[in-house]
Structures are given as C-alpha cells and as structure tokens.
Short mmCIF file of C-alpha atoms in Angstrom, two decimals:
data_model
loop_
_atom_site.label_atom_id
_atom_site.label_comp_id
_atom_site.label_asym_id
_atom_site.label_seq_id
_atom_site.Cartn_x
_atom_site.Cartn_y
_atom_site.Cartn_z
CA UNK A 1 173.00 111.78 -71.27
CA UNK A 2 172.07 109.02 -73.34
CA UNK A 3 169.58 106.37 -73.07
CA UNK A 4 172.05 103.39 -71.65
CA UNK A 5 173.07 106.07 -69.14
CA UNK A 6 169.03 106.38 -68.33
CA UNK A 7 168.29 102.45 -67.89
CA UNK A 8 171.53 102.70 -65.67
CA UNK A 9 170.83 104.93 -63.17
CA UNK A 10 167.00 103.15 -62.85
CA UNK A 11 166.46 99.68 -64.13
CA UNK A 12 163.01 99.23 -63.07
CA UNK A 13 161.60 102.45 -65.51
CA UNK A 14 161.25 100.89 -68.60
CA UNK A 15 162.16 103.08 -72.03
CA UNK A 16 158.99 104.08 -73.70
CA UNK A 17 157.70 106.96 -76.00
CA UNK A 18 156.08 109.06 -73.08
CA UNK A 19 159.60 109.28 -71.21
CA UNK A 20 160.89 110.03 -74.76
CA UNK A 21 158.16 112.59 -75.40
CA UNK A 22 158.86 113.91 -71.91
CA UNK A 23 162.64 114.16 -72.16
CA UNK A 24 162.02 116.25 -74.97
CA UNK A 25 159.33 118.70 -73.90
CA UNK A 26 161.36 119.28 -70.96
CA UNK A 27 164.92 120.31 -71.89
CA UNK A 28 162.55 122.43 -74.83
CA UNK A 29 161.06 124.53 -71.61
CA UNK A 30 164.46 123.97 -69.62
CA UNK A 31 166.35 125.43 -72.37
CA UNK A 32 163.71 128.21 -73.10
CA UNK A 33 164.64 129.42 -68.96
CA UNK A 34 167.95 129.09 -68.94
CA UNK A 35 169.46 130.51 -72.23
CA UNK A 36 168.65 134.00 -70.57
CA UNK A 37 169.80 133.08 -67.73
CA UNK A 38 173.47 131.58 -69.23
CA UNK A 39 173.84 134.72 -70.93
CA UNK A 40 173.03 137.19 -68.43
CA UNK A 41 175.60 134.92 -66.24
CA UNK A 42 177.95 135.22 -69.13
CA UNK A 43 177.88 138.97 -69.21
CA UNK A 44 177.71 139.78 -65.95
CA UNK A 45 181.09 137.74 -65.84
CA UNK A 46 182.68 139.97 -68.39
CA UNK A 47 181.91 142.96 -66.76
CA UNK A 48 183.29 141.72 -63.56
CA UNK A 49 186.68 140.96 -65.03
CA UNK A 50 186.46 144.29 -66.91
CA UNK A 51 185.90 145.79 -63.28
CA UNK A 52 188.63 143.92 -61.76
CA UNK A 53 191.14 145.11 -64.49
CA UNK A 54 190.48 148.81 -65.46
CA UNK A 55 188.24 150.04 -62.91
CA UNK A 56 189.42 148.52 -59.07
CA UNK A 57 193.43 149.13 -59.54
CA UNK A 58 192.65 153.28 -60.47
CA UNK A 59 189.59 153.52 -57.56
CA UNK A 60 191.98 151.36 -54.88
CA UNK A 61 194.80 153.85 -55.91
CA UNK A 62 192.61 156.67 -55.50
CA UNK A 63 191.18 155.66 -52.41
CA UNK A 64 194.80 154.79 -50.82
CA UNK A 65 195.83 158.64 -51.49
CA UNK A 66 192.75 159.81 -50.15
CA UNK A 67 193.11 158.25 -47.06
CA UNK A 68 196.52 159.00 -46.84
CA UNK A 69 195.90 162.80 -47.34
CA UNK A 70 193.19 162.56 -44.27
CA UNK A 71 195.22 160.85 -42.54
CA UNK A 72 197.95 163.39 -43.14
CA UNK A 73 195.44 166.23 -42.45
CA UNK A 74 194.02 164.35 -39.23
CA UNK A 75 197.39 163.94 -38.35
CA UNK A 76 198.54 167.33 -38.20
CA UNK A 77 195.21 169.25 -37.13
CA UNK A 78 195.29 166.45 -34.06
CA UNK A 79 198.88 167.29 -33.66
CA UNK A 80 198.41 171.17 -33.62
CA UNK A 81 195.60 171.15 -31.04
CA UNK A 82 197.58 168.40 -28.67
CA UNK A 83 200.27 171.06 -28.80
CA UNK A 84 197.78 173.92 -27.74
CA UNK A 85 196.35 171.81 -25.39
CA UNK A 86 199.36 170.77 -23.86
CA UNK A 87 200.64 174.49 -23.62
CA UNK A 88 197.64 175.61 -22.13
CA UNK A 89 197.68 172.74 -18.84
CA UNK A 90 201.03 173.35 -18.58
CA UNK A 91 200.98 177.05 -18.37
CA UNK A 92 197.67 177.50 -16.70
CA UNK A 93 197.01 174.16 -14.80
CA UNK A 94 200.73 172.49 -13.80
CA UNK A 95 202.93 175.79 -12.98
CA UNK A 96 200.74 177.22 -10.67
CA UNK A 97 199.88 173.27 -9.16
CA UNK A 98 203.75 173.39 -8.72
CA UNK A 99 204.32 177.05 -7.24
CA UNK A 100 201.24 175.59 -4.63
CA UNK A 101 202.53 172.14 -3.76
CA UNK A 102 206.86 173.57 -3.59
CA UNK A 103 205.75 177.21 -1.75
CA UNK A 104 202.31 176.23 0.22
CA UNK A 105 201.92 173.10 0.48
CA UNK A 106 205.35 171.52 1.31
CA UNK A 107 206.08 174.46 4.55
CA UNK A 108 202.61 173.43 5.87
CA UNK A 109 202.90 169.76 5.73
CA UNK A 110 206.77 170.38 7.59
CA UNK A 111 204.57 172.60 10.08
CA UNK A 112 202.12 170.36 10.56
CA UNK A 113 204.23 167.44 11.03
CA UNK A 114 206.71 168.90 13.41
CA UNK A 115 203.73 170.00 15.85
CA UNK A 116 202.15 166.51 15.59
CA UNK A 117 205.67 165.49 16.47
CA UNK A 118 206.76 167.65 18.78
CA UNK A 119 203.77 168.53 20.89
CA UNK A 120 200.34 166.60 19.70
CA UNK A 121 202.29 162.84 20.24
CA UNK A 122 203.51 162.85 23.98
CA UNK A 123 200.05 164.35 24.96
CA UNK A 124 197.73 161.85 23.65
CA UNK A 125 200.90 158.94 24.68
CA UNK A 126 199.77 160.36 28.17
CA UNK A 127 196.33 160.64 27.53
CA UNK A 128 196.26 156.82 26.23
CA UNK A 129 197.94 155.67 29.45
CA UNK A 130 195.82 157.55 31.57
CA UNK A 131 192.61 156.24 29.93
CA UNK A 132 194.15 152.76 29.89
CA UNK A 133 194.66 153.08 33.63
CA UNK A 134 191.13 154.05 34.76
CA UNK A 135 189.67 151.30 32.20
CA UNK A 136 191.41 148.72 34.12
CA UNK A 137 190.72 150.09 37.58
CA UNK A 138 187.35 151.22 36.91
CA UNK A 139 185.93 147.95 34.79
CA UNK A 140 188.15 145.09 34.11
CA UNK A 141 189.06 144.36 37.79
CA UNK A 142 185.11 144.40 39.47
CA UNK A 143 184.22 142.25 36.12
CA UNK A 144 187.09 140.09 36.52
CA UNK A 145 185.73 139.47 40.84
CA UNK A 146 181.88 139.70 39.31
CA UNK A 147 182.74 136.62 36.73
CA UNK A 148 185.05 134.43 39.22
CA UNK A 149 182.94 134.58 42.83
CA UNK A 150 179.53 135.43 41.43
CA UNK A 151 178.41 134.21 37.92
CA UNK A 152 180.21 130.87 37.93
CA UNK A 153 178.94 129.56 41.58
CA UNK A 154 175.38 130.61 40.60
CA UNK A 155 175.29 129.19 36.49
CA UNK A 156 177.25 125.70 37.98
CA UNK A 157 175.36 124.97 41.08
CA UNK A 158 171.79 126.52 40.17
CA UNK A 159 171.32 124.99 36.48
CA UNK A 160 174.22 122.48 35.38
CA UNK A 161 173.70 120.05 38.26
CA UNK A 162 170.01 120.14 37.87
CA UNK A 163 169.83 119.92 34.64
CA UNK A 164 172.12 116.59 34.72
CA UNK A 165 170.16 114.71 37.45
CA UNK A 166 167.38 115.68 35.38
CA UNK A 167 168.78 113.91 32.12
CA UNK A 168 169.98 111.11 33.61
CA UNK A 169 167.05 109.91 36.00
CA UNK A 170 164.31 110.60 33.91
CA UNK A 171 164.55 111.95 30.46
CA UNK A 172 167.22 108.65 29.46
CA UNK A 173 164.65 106.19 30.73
CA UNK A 174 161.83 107.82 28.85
CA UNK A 175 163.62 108.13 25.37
CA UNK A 176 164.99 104.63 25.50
CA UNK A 177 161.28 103.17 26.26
CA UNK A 178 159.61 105.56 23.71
CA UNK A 179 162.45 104.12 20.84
CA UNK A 180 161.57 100.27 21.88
CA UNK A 181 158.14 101.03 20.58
CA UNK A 182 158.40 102.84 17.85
CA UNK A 183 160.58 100.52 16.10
CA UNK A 184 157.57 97.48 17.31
CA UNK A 185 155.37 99.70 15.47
CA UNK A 186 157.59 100.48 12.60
CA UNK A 187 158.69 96.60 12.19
CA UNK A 188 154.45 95.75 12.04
CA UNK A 189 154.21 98.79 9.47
CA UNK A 190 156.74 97.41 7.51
CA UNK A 191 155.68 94.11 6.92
CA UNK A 192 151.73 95.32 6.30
CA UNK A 193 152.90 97.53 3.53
CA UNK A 194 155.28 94.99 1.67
CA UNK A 195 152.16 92.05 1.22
CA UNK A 196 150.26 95.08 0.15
CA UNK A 197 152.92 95.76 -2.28
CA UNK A 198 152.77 92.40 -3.51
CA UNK A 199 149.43 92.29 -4.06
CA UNK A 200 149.28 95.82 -6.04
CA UNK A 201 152.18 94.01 -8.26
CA UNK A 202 150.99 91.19 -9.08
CA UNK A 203 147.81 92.84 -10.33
CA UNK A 204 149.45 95.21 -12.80
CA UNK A 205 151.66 92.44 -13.88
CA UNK A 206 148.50 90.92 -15.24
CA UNK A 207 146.99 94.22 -16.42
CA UNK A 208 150.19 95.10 -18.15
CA UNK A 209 150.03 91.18 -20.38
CA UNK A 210 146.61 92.11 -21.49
CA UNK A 211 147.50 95.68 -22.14
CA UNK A 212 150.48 94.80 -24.37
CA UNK A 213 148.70 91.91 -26.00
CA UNK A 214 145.56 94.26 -26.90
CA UNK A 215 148.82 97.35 -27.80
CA UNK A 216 150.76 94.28 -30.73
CA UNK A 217 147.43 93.77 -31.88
CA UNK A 218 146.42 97.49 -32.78
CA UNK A 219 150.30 97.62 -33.67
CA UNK A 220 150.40 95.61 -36.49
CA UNK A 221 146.87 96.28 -38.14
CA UNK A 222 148.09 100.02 -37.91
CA UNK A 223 150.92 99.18 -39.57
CA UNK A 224 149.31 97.01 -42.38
CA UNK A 225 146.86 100.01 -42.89
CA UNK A 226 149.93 102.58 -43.07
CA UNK A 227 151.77 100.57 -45.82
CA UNK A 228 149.04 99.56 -47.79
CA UNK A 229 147.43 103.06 -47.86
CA UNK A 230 150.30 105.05 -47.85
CA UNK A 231 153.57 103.81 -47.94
CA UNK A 232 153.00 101.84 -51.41
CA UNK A 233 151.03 104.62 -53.36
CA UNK A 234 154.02 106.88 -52.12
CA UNK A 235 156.69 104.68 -52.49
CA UNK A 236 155.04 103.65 -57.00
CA UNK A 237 154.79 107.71 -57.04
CA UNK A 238 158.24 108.32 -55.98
CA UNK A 239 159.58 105.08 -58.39
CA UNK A 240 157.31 105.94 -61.53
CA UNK A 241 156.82 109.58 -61.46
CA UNK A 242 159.10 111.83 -59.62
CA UNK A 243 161.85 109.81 -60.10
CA UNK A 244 162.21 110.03 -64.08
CA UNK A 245 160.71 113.80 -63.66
CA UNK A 246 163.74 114.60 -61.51
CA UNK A 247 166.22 112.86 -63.63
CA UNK A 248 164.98 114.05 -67.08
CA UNK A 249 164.88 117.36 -65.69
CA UNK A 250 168.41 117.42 -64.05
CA UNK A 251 169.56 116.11 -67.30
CA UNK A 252 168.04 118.73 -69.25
CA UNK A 253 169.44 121.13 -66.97
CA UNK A 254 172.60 120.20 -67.78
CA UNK A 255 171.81 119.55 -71.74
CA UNK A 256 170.86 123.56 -71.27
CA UNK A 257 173.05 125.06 -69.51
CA UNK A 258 175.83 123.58 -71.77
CA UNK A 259 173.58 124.52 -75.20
CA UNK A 260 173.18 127.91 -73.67
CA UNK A 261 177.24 128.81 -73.03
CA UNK A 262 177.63 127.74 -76.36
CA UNK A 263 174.97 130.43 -77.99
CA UNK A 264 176.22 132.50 -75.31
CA UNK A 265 179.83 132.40 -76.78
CA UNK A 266 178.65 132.29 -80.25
CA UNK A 267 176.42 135.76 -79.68
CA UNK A 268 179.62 136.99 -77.85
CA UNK A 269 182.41 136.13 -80.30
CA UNK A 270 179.75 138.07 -82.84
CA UNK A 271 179.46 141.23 -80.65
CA UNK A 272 183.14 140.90 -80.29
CA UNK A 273 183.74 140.27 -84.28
CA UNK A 274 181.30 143.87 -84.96
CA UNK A 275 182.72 145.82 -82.18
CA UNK A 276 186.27 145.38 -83.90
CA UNK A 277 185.17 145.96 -87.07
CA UNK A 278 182.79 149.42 -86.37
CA UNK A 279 185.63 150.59 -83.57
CA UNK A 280 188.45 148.56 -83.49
CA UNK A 281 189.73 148.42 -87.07
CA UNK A 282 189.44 152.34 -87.37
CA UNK A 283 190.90 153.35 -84.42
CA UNK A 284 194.25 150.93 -85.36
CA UNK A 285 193.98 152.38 -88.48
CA UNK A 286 193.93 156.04 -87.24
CA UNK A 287 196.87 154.67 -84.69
CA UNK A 288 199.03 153.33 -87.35
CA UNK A 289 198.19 155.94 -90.25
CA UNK A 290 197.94 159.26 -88.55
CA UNK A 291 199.26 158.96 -84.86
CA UNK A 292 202.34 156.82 -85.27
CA UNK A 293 203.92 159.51 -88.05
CA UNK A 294 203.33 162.29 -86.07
CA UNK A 295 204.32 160.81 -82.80
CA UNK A 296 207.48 160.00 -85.00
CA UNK A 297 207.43 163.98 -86.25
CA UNK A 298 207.20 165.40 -83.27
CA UNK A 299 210.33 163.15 -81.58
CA UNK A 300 212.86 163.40 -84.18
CA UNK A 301 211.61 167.59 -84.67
CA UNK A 302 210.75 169.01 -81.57
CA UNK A 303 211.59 166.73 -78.98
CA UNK A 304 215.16 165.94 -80.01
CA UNK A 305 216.63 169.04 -80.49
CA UNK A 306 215.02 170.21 -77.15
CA UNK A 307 216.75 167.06 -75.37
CA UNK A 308 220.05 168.21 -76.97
CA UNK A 309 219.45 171.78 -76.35
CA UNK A 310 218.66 170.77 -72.66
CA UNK A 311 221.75 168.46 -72.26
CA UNK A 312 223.98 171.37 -74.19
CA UNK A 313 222.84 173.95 -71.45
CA UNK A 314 222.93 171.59 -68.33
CA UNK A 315 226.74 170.57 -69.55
CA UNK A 316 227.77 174.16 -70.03
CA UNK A 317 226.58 174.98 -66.18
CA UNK A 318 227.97 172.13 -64.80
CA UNK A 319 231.50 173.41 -66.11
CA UNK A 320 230.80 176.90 -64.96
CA UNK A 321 230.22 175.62 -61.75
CA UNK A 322 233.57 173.59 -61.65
CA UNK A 323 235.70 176.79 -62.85
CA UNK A 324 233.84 178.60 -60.61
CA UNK A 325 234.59 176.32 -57.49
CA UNK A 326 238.11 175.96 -59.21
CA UNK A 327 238.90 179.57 -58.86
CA UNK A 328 237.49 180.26 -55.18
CA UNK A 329 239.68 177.90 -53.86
CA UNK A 330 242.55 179.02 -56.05
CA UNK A 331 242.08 182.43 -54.24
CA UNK A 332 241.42 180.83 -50.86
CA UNK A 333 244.79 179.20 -50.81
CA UNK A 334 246.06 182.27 -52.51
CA UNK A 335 244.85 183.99 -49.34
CA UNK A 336 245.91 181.51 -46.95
CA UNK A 337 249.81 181.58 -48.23
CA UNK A 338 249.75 185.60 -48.49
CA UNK A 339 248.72 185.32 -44.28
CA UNK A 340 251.07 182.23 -43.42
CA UNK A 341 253.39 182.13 -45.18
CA UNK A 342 254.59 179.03 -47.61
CA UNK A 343 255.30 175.58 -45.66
CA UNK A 344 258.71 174.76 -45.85
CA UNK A 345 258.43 171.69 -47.82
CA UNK A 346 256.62 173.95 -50.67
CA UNK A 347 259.61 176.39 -50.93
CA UNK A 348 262.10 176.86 -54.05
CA UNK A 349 265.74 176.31 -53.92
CA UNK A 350 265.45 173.59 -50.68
CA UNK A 351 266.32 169.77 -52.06
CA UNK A 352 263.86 167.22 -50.19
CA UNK A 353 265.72 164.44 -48.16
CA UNK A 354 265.14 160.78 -49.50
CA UNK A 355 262.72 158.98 -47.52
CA UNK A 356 264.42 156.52 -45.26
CA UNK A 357 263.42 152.51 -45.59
CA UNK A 358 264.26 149.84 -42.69
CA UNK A 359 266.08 146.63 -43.07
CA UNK A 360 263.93 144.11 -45.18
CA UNK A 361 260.94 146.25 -46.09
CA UNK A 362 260.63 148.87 -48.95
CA UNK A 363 257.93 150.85 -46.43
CA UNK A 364 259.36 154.39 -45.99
CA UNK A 365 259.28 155.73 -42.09
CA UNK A 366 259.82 158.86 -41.98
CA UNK A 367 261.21 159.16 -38.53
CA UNK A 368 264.19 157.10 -39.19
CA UNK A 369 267.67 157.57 -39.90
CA UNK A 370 268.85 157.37 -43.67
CA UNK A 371 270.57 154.27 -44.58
CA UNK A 372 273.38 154.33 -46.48
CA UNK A 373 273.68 153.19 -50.47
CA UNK A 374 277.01 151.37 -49.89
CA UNK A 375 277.08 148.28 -48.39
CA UNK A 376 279.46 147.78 -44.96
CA UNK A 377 282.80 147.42 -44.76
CA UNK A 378 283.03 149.60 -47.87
CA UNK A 379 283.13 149.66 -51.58
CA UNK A 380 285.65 146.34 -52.52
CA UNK A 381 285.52 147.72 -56.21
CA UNK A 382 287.01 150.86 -54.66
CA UNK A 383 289.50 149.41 -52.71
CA UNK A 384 291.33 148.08 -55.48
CA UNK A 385 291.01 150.87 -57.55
#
C-alpha cells in the first residue's frame, strides 16, 4: 500500500516523517510476529494434505473392515442367542401356554358359559323382575302420592304466594325509592369531582411549563459540556491517532503476511531441494540401477517360465478332463443301447424317407404326405417319347 493509497483512504492526516517512521517500525514488529506464524501455518498445511492423501484413505479403509467384521460378529452372536432364546419360550413358555388354553382353559370357559346360560340367566331375569316389582310397589307409588297431594300444596300455598305479595307491595317500592337517590347523590358526586379535576389540571399544566423550561435548560448546557469535554478530545483521538495506528498496522499486516509466504516458500522449496538431493536422488538411483534389472531378472527367469509351466499344466488337465467326460458318456450311451436297444432311425440297412415340404414353402413337416417330383398331368417329355 502506497502513499497515494494512504492520503486516499484519509485526507485530513497529512503525510509526515512520524507516520513514515511509524509505518516502518510497525510492519518491522508486525513482520517479526507473523513470519512464525506464516510458516507454522504453512507447515501445518502440508502435513494436512499429506494426512489427507497417505494416511485417511488406509485408516478409513481399515476402519470400514473393522466395523464390518463387528458388525459381522455382532450379527451372528445376536443371531445365535435370538435363536436360543426363541427355542427356549417356545419350548418352555408357548407349548405348555397352548396345552393350558386348548385342554383347560377352552372346556372350562364352554362349562362356564353353558351354566351361565342355561341356569344362572333365567334366575336372576326372575330375580330382576321381582325386585323391579317391589321397588315400584314399595317406593315409587307412596313417593309419586307424597309429591302430588302433599309437597306441592304445602311449597305453593305456604311460601310462593307469600313470598310474591311480599315482592310486589313492599320490597318494589323500596328499591325503586332507594335508586332515585342514589343516582341524586351520584349526579352531585359527579360534578364535585370533575371542577376538582380541573383545578388539579390546570395546576400541573403550569408545573409541567416550568419543569420543561428548567429540563431544555440543563439539556443543552449538558450537552455543550459532553461535546466539549468529551466528544471532541475523543472524536481528534480517534481522527489523529487510532485511525493511522489501525491503518498502518492493517497494512503491515498484510505487507507481512505476504513477505512471510514468500520466505515461507523460499525455506520450503530449500527443504524440498535437500530432501531430494540426501534421499531422493539415491533412492531413484538405487530404483533405476539395482531394482529395475533385477525386477527385469527375476520376470523374464523365474517368473516366466513358471507362468508357462502353470499354463502348460492347467491346459493338459483341462484336456484330461474333456477325454475323461468324453469317454463316460461314450460308455453311458454304450450302456443305454446294450439295455434298449438301437432306435430305429439309427439302424443299418433301413433308407430314411425324404422329408415332405407343402405347397409354396421349403419348411419340411414331417407329418405330411410326400409330394411327388413330377409335375401333374404327367411327364409331356415322356409322352412323346
């Protein structure tokens, strides 16, 4: 970042040799922290792609088959012992439940039902009625007379009608007299308490004016105080001081952090440049020199001729096997004709018929009469011979 770039991003900080002097001792410190930093960064990227290529694909592998072979093992034990246990209820727990509920259980419940049926049912049907029969006689009928001739004379005549003419001669003319002056006393109430609340609002309406003239007052010296003691010192701090501090130092961050990937790189194509020449040079070397000829010794001496020896011995089984199989079913049919007999078609000194075809095709049905060569009517060519 340059110095136009600087006067850019603040036009009011003006360039002088204590922001130069300060540009400079900063990304001297910033670049001090973060070259460590970069390179540890740097390295601890490696590694992680190093991880990610060599040493996640074998451990995920490994780990697949692991759990694969517990769940395999899982899988069976669980399998084995749901087996046992399923034995076990059904042999100990289910046959005898079934022997109970097909041999016990089932005659009792028939038993049982056909007694409840049969004898329990028409007794308590006669029971029921008689019951019925002396509730009705014994209690509804008396409270049926008790309710009609008794209780509703006496509750109608000796409180309803009293307690009418009681209502309407003298507890109406009371409640109607007693509302006429409560709402006399309410209406006087009413307009007492509304000039009082006149009064009490005019008064704080006046209280309030001086209140917020005395509250603008303190207001704006409070305010005056607040910007001229503290706003503005803040506000020059922020502009002059931590303003340039913050952008020199993000600056030199950057300056840094760029400075330190490239000695980062330059340390790491070194490391890289030795490490080939110490390991990587002699182990080619060794690859190319010794391993490569007898890799190519070993092919063309021993693992040739074994390949041909193998593919020699697999070819001479595999036409053992098909004389083999070639001669058991020579004998099997051998067999076969010696207990049958030979088919008809098969034997000597028969002639086979010709196939017969059918008018306009050339398929053969075998079911069909022959046709004849000559064409109808005769041979003309004979004819006039």
């Amino acid at each position: 970042m340059d110095d136009t770039e600087h006067q850019e991003l603040d036009r009011h900080v003006p360039e002088t040799a204590p922001n130069r002097l300060l540009r400079a001792v900063v990304r001297i410190v910033v670049l001090v922290v973060v070259l460590p930093v970069r390179m540890v960064w740097d390295l601890a990227v490696a590694g992680g792609q190093v991880c990610r290529r060599v040493l996640l694909p074998p451990a995920g592998r490994a780990l697949t088959a692991l759990v694969g072979g517990v769940g395999w093992a899982l899988e069976r034990l669980f399998g084995g012992v749901g087996w046992v246990l399923g034995w076990l209820i059904g042999t100990l727990v289910l046959n005898p439940l079934r022997w109970l509920y097909t041999s016990v259980l089932t005659p009792l419940g028939h038993g049982l039902r056909w007694i409840g049926t049969a004898l329990l049912l028409p007794a308590l049907y006669g029971l029921g009625n008689g019951i019925g029969w002396l509730i009705t006689v014994l209690l509804i009928v008396p409270l049926d007379l008790l309710w009609r001739y008794v209780i509703v004379p006496v509750v109608r005549y000796g409180l309803v009608v009293p307690v009418a003419w009681l209502y309407a001669r003298v507890l109406a003319p009371a409640g109607l007299g007693t509302a006429w002056a409560l709402s006399k006393l309410w209406q006087g109430t009413a307009w007492t308490l509304g000039t009082l609340r006149q009064g009490t609002a005019w008064v704080l309406a006046q209280l309030w004016r001086g209140i917020s003239a005395t509250g603008r007052v303190l207001g704006r010296a409070v305010a005056w105080l607040v910007m001229t003691l503290l706003v503005a010192p803040l506000g020059w701090t922020y502009r002059r001081i931590l303003t340039p501090v913050g952008r020199e130092t993000a600056a030199a961050f950057e300056v840094a952090w760029r400075i330190a990937g490239y000695v980062s790189r330059a340390v790491g194509r070194a490391l890289a440049r030795l490490a080939w020449h110490l390991i990587g040079a002699p182990a080619t070397w060794a690859y190319r020199t010794v391993c490569t000829p007898v890799g190519h010794f070993l092919r063309d001496a021993v693992w040739a001729p074994a390949r041909r020896a193998a593919a020699e011995a697999r070819r001479a089984a595999r036409a053992a096997l098909t004389t083999a199989r070639d001669t058991v079913r020579q004998a099997r049919r051998d067999a076969w004709r010696a207990l049958v007999g030979t088919p008809a078609a098969e034997r000597p000194g028969e002639p086979r018929g010709i196939p017969a075809r059918t008018l306009g095709s050339t398929t053969t049905v075998p079911s069909a009469a022959q046709a004849s060569e000559t064409p109808l009517g005769g041979d003309p060519f004979a004819k006039q011979g």
